[in-house]
Coordinates of N, CA and C in Angstrom, one line a residue:
X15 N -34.3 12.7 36.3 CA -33.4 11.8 37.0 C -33.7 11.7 38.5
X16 N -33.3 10.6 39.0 CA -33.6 10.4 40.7 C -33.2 11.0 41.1
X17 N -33.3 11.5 42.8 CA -32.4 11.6 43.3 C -31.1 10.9 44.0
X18 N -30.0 11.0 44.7 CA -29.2 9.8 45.0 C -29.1 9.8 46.1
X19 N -29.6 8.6 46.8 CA -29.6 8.7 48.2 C -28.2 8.3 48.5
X20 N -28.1 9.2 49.9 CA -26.8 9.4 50.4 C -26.9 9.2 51.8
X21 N -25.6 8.8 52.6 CA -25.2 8.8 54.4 C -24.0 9.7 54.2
X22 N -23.9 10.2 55.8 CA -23.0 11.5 55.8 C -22.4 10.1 57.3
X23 N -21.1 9.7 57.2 CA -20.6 9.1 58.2 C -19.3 10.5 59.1
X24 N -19.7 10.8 60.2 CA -18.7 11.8 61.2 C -18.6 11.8 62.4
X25 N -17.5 11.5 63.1 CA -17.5 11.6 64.5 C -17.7 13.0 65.2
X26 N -17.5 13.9 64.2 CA -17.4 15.3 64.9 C -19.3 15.7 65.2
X27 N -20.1 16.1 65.8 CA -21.2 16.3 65.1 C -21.5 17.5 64.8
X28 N -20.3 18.8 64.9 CA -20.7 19.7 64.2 C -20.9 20.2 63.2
X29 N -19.5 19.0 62.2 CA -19.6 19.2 60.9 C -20.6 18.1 60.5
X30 N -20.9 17.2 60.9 CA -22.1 16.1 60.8 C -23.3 17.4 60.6
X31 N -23.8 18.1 61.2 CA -25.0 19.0 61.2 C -24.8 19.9 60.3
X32 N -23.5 20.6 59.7 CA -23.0 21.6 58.7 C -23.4 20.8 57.4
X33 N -22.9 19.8 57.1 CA -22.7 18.9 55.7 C -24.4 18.5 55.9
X34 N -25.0 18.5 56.7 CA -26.5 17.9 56.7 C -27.2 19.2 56.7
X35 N -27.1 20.4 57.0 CA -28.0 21.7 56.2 C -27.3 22.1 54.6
X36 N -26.3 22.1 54.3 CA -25.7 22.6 53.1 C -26.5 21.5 52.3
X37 N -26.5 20.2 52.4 CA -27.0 18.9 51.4 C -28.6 18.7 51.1
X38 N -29.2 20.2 52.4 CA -30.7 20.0 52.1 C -31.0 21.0 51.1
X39 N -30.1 21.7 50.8 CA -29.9 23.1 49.2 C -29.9 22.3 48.7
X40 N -29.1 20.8 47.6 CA -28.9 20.3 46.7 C -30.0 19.3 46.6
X41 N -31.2 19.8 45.3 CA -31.9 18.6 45.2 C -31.7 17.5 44.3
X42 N -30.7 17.4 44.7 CA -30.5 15.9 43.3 C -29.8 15.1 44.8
X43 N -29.7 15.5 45.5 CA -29.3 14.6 46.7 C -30.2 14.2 47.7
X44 N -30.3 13.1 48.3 CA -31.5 12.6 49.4 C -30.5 12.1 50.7
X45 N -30.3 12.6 51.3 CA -29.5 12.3 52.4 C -30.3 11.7 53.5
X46 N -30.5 10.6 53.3 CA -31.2 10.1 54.0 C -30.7 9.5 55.5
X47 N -29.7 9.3 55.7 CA -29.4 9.4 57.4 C -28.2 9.8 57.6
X48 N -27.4 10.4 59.0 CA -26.1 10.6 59.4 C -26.0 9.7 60.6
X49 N -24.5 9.6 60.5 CA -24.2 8.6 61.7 C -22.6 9.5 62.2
X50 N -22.7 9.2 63.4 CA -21.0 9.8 64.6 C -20.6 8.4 64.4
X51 N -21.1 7.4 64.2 CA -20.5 5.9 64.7 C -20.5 5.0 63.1
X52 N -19.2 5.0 62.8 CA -18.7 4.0 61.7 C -19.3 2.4 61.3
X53 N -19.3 1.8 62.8 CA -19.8 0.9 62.4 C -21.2 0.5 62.5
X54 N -22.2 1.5 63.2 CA -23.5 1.7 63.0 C -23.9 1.7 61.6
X55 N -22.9 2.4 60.9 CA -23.0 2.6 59.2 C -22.8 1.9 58.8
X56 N -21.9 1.0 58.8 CA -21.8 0.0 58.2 C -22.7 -1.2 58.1
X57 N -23.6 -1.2 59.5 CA -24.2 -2.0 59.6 C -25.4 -1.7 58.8
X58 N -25.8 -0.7 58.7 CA -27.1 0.2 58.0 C -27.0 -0.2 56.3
X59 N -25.6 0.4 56.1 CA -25.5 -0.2 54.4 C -26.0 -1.8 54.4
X60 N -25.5 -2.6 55.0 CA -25.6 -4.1 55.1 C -27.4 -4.2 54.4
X61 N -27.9 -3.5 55.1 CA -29.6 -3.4 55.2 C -30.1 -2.2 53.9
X62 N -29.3 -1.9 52.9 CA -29.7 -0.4 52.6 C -28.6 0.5 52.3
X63 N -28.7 -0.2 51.0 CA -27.4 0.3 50.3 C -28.1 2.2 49.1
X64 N -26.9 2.4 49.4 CA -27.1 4.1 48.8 C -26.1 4.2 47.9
X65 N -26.8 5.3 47.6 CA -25.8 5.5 45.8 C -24.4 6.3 46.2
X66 N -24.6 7.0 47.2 CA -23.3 7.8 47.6 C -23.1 7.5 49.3
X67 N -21.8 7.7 49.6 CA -21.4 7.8 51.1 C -20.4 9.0 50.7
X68 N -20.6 10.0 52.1 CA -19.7 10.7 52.5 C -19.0 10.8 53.0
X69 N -18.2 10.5 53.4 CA -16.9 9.6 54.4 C -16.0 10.7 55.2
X70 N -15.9 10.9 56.8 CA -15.0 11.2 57.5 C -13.7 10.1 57.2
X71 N -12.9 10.9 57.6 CA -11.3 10.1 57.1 C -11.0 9.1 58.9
X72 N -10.7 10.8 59.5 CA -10.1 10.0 61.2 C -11.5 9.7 62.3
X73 N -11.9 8.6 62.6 CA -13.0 8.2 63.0 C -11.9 7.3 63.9
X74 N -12.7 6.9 64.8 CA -12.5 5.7 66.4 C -13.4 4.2 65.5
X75 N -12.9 3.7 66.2 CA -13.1 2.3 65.6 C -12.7 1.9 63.8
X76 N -13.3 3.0 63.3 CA -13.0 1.7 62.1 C -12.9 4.0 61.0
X77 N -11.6 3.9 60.9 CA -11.7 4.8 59.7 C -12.2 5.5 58.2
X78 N -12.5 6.3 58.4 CA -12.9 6.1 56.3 C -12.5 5.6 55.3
X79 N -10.9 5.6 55.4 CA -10.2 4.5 54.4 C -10.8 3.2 54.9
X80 N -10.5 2.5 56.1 CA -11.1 1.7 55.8 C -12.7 0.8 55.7
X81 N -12.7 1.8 56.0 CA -14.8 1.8 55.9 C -14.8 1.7 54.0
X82 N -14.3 2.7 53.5 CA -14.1 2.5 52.0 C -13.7 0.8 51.9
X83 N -12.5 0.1 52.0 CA -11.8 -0.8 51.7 C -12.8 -2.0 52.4
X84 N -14.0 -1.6 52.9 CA -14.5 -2.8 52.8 C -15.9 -3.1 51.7
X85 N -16.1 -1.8 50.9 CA -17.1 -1.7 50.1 C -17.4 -2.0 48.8
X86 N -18.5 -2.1 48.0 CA -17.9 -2.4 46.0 C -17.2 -1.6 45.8
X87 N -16.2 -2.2 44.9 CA -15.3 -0.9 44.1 C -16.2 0.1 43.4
X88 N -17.5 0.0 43.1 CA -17.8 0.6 42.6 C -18.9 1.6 43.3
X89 N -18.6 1.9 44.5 CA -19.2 2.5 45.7 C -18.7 4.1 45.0
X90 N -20.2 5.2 44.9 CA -19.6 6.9 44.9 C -19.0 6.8 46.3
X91 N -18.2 8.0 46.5 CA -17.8 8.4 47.5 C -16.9 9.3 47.1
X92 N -17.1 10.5 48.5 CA -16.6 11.8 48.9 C -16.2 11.6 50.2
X93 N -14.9 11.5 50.5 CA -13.9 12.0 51.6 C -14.0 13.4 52.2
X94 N -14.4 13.8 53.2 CA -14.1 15.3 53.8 C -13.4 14.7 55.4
X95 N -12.5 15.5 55.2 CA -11.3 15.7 56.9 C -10.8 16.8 57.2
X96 N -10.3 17.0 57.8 CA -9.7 17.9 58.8 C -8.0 17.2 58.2
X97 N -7.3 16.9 57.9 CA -6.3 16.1 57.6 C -5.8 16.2 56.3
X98 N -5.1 17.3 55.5 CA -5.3 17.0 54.0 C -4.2 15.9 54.0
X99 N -3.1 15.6 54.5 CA -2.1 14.7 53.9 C -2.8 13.2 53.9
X100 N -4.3 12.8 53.8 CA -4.4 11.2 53.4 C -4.9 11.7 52.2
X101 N -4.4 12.8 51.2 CA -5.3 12.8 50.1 C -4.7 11.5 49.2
X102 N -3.4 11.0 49.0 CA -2.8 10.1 47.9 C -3.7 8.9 48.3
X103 N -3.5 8.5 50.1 CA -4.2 7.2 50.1 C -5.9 7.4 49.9
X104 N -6.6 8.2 49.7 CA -8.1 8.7 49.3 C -8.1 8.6 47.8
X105 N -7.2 9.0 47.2 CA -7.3 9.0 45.3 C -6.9 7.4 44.8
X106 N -6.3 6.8 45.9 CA -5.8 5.6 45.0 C -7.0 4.5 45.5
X107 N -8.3 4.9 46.5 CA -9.6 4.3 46.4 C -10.6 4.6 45.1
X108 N -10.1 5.4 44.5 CA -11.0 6.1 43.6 C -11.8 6.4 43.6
X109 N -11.7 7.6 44.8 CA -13.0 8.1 45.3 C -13.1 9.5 44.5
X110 N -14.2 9.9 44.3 CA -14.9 10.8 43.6 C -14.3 12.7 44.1
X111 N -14.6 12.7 45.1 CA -13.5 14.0 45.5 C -13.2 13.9 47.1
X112 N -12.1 14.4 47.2 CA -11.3 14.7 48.5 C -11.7 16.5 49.1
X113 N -12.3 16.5 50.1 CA -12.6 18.1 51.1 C -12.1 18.0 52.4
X114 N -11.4 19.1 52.1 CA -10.6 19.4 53.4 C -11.4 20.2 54.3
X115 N -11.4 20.1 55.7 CA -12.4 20.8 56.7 C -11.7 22.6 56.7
X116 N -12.5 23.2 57.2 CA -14.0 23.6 56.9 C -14.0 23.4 55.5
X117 N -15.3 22.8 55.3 CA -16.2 22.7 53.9 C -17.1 23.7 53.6
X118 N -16.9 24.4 53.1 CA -17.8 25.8 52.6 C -18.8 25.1 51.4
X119 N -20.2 25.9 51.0 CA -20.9 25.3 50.5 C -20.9 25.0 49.0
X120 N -20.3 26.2 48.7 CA -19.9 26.0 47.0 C -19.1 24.7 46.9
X121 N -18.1 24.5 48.0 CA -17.1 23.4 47.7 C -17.6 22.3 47.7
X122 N -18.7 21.8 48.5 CA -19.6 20.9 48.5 C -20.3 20.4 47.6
X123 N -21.0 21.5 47.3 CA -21.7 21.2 45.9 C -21.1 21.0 44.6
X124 N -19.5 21.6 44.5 CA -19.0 20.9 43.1 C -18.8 19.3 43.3
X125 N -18.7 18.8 44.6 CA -18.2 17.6 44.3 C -19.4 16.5 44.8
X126 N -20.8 17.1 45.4 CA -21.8 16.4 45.2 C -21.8 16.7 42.9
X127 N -22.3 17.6 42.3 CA -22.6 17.7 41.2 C -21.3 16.6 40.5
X128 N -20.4 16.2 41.0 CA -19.3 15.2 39.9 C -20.2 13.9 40.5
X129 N -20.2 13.9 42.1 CA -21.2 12.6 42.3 C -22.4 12.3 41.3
X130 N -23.4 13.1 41.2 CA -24.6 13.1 40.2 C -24.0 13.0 38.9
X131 N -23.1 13.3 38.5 CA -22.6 13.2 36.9 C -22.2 11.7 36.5
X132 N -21.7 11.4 37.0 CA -20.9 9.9 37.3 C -22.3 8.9 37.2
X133 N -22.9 9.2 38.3 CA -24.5 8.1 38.4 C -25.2 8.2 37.3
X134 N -25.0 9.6 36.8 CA -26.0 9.7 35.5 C -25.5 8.9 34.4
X135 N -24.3 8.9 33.8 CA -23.3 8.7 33.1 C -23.7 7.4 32.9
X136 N -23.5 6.4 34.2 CA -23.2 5.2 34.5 C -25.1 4.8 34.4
X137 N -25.7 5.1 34.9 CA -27.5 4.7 34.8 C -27.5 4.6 32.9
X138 N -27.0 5.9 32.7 CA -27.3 6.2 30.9 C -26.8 4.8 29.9
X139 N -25.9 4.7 30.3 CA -25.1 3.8 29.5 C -25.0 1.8 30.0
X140 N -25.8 1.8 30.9 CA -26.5 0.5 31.2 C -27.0 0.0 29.7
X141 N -25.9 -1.1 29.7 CA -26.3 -1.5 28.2 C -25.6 -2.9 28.1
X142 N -25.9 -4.2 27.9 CA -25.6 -5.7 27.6 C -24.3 -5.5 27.0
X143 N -24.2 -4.2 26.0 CA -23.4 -4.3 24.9 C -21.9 -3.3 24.9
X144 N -21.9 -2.4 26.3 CA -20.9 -1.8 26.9 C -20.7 -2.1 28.4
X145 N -19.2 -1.6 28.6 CA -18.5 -1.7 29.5 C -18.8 0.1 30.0
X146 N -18.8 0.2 31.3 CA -18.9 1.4 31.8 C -17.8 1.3 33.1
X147 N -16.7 2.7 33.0 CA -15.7 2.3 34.5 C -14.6 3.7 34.5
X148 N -14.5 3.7 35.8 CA -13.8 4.9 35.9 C -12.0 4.3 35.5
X149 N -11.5 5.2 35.1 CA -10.2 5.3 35.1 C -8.9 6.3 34.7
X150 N -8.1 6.5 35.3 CA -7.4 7.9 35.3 C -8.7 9.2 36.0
X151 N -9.1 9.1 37.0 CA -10.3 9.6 37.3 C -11.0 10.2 35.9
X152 N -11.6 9.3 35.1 CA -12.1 9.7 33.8 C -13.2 8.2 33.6
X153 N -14.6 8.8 33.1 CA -15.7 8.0 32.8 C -15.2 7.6 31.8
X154 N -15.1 5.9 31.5 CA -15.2 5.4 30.1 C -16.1 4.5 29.7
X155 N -16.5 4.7 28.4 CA -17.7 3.6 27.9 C -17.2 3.2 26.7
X156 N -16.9 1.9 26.8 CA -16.3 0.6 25.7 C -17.0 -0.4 25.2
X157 N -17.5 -0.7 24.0 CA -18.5 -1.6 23.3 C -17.6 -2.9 23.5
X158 N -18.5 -4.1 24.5 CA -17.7 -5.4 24.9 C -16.9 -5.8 23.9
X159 N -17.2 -5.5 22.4 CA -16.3 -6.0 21.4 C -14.7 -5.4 21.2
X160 N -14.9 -3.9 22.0 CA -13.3 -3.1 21.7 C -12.6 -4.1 22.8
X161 N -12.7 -4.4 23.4 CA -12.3 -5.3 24.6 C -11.1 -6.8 24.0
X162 N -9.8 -6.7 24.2 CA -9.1 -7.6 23.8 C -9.0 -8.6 25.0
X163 N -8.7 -8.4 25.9 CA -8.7 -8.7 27.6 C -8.5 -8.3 28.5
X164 N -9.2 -9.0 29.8 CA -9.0 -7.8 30.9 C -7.7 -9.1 31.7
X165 N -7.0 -8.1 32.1 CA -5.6 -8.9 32.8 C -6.0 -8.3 34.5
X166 N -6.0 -9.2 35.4 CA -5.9 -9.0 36.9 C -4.5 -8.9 37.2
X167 N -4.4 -8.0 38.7 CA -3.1 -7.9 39.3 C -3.3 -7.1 40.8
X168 N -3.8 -7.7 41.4 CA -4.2 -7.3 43.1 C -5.4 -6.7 42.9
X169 N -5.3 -5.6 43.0 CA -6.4 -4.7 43.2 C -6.9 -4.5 42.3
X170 N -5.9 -4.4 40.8 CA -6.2 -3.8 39.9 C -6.9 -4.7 38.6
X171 N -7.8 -4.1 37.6 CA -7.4 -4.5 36.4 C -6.8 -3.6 35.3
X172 N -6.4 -4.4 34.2 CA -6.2 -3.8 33.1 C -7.2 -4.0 31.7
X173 N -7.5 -3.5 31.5 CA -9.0 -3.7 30.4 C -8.0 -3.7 29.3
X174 N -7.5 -4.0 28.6 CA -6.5 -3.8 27.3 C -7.5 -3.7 25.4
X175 N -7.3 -3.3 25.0 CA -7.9 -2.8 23.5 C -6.7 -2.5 22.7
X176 N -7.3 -2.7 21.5 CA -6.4 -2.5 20.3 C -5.4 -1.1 20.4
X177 N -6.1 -0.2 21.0 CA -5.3 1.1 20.8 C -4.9 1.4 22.2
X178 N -5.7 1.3 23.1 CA -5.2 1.8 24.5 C -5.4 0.7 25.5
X179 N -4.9 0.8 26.7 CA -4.6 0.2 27.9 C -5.1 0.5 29.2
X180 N -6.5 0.5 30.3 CA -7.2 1.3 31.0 C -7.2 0.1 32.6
X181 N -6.2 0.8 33.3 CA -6.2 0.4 34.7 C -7.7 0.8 35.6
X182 N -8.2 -0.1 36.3 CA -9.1 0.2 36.7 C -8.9 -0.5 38.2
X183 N -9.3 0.1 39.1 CA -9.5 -0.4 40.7 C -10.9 -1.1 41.3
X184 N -10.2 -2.4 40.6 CA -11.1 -3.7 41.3 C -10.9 -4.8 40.3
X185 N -11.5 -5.8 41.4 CA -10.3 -7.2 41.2 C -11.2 -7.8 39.9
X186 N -10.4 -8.8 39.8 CA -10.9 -9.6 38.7 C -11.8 -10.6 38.8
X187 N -12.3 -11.4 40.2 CA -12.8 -12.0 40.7 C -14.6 -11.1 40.3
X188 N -14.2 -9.4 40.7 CA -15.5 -8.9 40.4 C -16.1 -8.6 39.5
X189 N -15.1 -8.5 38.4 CA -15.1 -8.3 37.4 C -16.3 -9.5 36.4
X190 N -15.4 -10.4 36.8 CA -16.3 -11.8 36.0 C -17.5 -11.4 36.3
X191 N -17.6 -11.8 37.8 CA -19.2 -11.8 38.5 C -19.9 -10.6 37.5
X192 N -19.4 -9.9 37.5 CA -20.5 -8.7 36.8 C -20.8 -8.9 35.6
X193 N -20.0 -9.5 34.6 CA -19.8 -9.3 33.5 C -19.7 -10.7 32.8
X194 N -20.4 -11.7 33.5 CA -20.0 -13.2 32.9 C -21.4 -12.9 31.7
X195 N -22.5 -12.5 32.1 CA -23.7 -12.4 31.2 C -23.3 -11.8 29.8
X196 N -22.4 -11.2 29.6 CA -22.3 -10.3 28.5 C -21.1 -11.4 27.3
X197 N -20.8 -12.1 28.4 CA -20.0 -13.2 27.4 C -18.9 -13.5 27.9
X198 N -18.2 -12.8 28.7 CA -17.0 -12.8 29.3 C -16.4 -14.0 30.0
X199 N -15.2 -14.9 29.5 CA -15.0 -15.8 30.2 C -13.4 -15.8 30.9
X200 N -13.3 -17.0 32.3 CA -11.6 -16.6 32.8 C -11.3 -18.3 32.3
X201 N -10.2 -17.5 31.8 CA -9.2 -18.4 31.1 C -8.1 -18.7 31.9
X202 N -8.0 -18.1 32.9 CA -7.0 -18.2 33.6 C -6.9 -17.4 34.9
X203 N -6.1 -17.6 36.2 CA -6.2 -16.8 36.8 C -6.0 -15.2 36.9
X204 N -5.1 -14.8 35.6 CA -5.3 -13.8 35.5 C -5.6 -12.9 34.4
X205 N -6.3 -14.0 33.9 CA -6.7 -13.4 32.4 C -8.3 -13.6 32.2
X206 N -9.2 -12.5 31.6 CA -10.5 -12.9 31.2 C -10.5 -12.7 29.8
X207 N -11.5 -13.2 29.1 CA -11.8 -12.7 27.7 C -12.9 -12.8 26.9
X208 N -13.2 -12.5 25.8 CA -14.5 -12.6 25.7 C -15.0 -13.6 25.0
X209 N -15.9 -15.0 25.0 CA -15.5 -16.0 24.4 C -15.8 -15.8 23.1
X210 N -16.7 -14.8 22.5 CA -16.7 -15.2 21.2 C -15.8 -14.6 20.6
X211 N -14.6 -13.8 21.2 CA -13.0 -13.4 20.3 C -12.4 -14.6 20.8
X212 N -12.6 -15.9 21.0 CA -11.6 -16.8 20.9 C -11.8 -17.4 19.4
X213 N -10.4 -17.4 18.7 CA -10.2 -17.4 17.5 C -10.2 -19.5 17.6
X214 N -9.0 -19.9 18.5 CA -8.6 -21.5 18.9 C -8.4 -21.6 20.1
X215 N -8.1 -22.9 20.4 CA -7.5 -23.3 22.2 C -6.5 -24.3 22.1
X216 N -5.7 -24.4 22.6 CA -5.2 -26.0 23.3 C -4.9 -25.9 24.4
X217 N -4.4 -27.3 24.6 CA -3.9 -27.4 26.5 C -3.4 -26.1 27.4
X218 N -2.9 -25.5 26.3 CA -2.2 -24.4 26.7 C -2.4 -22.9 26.8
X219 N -2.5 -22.3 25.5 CA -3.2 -21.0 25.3 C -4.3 -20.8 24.4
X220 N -5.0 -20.1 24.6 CA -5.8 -19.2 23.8 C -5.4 -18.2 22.8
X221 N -6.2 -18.5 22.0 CA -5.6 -17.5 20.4 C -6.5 -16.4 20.2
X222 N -6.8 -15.3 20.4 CA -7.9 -14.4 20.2 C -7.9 -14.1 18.3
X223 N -9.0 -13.6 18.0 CA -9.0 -13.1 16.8 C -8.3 -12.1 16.2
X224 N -7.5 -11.4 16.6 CA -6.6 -10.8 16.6 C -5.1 -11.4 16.5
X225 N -4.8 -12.4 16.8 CA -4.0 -13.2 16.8 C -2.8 -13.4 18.5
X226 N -3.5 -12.6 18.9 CA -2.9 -12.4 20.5 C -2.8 -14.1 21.4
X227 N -2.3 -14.2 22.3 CA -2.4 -15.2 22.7 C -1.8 -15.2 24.2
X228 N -2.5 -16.1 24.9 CA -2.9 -16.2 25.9 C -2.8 -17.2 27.3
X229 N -2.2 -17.6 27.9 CA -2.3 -18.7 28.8 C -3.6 -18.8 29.2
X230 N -3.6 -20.4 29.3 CA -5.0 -21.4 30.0 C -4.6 -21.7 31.1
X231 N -5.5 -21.4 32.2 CA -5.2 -22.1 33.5 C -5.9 -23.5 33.4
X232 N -5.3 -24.8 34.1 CA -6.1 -25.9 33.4 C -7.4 -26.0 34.2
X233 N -7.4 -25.3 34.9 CA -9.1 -25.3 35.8 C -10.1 -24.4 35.3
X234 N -9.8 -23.7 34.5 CA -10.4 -22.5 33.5 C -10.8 -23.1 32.4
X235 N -10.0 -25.1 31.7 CA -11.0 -25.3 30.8 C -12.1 -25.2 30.0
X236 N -13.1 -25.5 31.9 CA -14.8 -25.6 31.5 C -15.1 -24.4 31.0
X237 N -14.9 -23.5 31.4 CA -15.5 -22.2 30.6 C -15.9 -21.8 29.1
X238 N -15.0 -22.9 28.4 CA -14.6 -22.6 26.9 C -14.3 -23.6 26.2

């Protein structure tokens, strides 16, 4: 397997230089630059995108929440602060693990090793014919066919299936984009589906094979 190239973003630069010897032990990791300045990083992703970011939380100008909140949902990421109380708003980005300062090395390395697990998982399972996505902080892989519809709702979606129901964090807008190739169409603003489980249509709703049914948005006709 690759390695995963990684940035270590920190205003402090002591712990910037701690997290940058501890990351030269781990060879499944390529840490390829550090930055004190947030939006120097940001600009660098723009040019040179990496498989993991390490994220300071309290930073000047632009924080790690929201340095996260401008990224793909499906960006790794590891939060380490000095601050434990933003852990709720850090878990509900669905980031990979939360470290509280001082970071000791073992601690480090369990939550780079969930980073590398996750990439592997997700590289492995690159397939036309599955769905790959975190939720409940838990890897899932779903054959496009288990898939009844995915329902949008802000941030979120809901992937829904015959037996269970899997909230995922990220919109629906990105959702299509990624996944229109595999068959997936929007029927509506807040509904996708997959078009060859459309059973009928009219002006109105959609009938899946299952007998489920569905609102049409009338601008979502063309799709189907």
């Amino acid at each position: 397997m690759k390695q995963l190239t990684a940035i270590y973003v920190d205003d402090e630069l002591p712990a910037l230089e701690l997290i940058k010897d501890y990351c030269l032990n781990i060879p499944e990791i390529d840490l390829i630059r550090c930055f004190t300045n947030p939006v120097q990083a940001m600009e660098f992703l723009h040019e040179q995108p990496v498989d993991l970011l390490i994220l300071d939380i309290e930073m000047p100008e632009l924080s790690g929440v929201e340095f996260a909140k401008k990224l793909e949902k499906n960006q790794l990421i590891i939060f380490i602060t000095a601050d434990p109380t933003h852990a709720v708003q850090a878990f509900e980005l669905d980031v990979i693990d939360y470290l509280v300062k001082p970071v000791f090395p073992e601690r480090l390395a369990k939550a780079l090793k969930k980073a590398v697990d996750i990439y592997s998982f997700q590289e492995t399972n690159k397939d036309s014919n599955y769905l790959v996505f975190k939720s409940d902080y838990m890897m899932n892989r779903l054959q496009k066919d288990e898939v009844l519809w995915v329902e949008g709702s802000g941030e979120y979606i809901k992937i829904v299936t015959r037996f269970k129901s899997y909230m995922v964090l990220r919109r629906l807008s990105d959702f299509i984009e990624s996944h229109s190739a595999m068959g997936f169409v929007r029927i509506h603003r807040s509904y996708i589906v997959l078009k060859e489980n459309i059973k009928s249509h009219n002006s109105q709703m959609v009938i899946l094979k299952d007998g489920s049914q569905l609102p049409v948005g009338r601008s979502y006709k063309v799709n189907f």
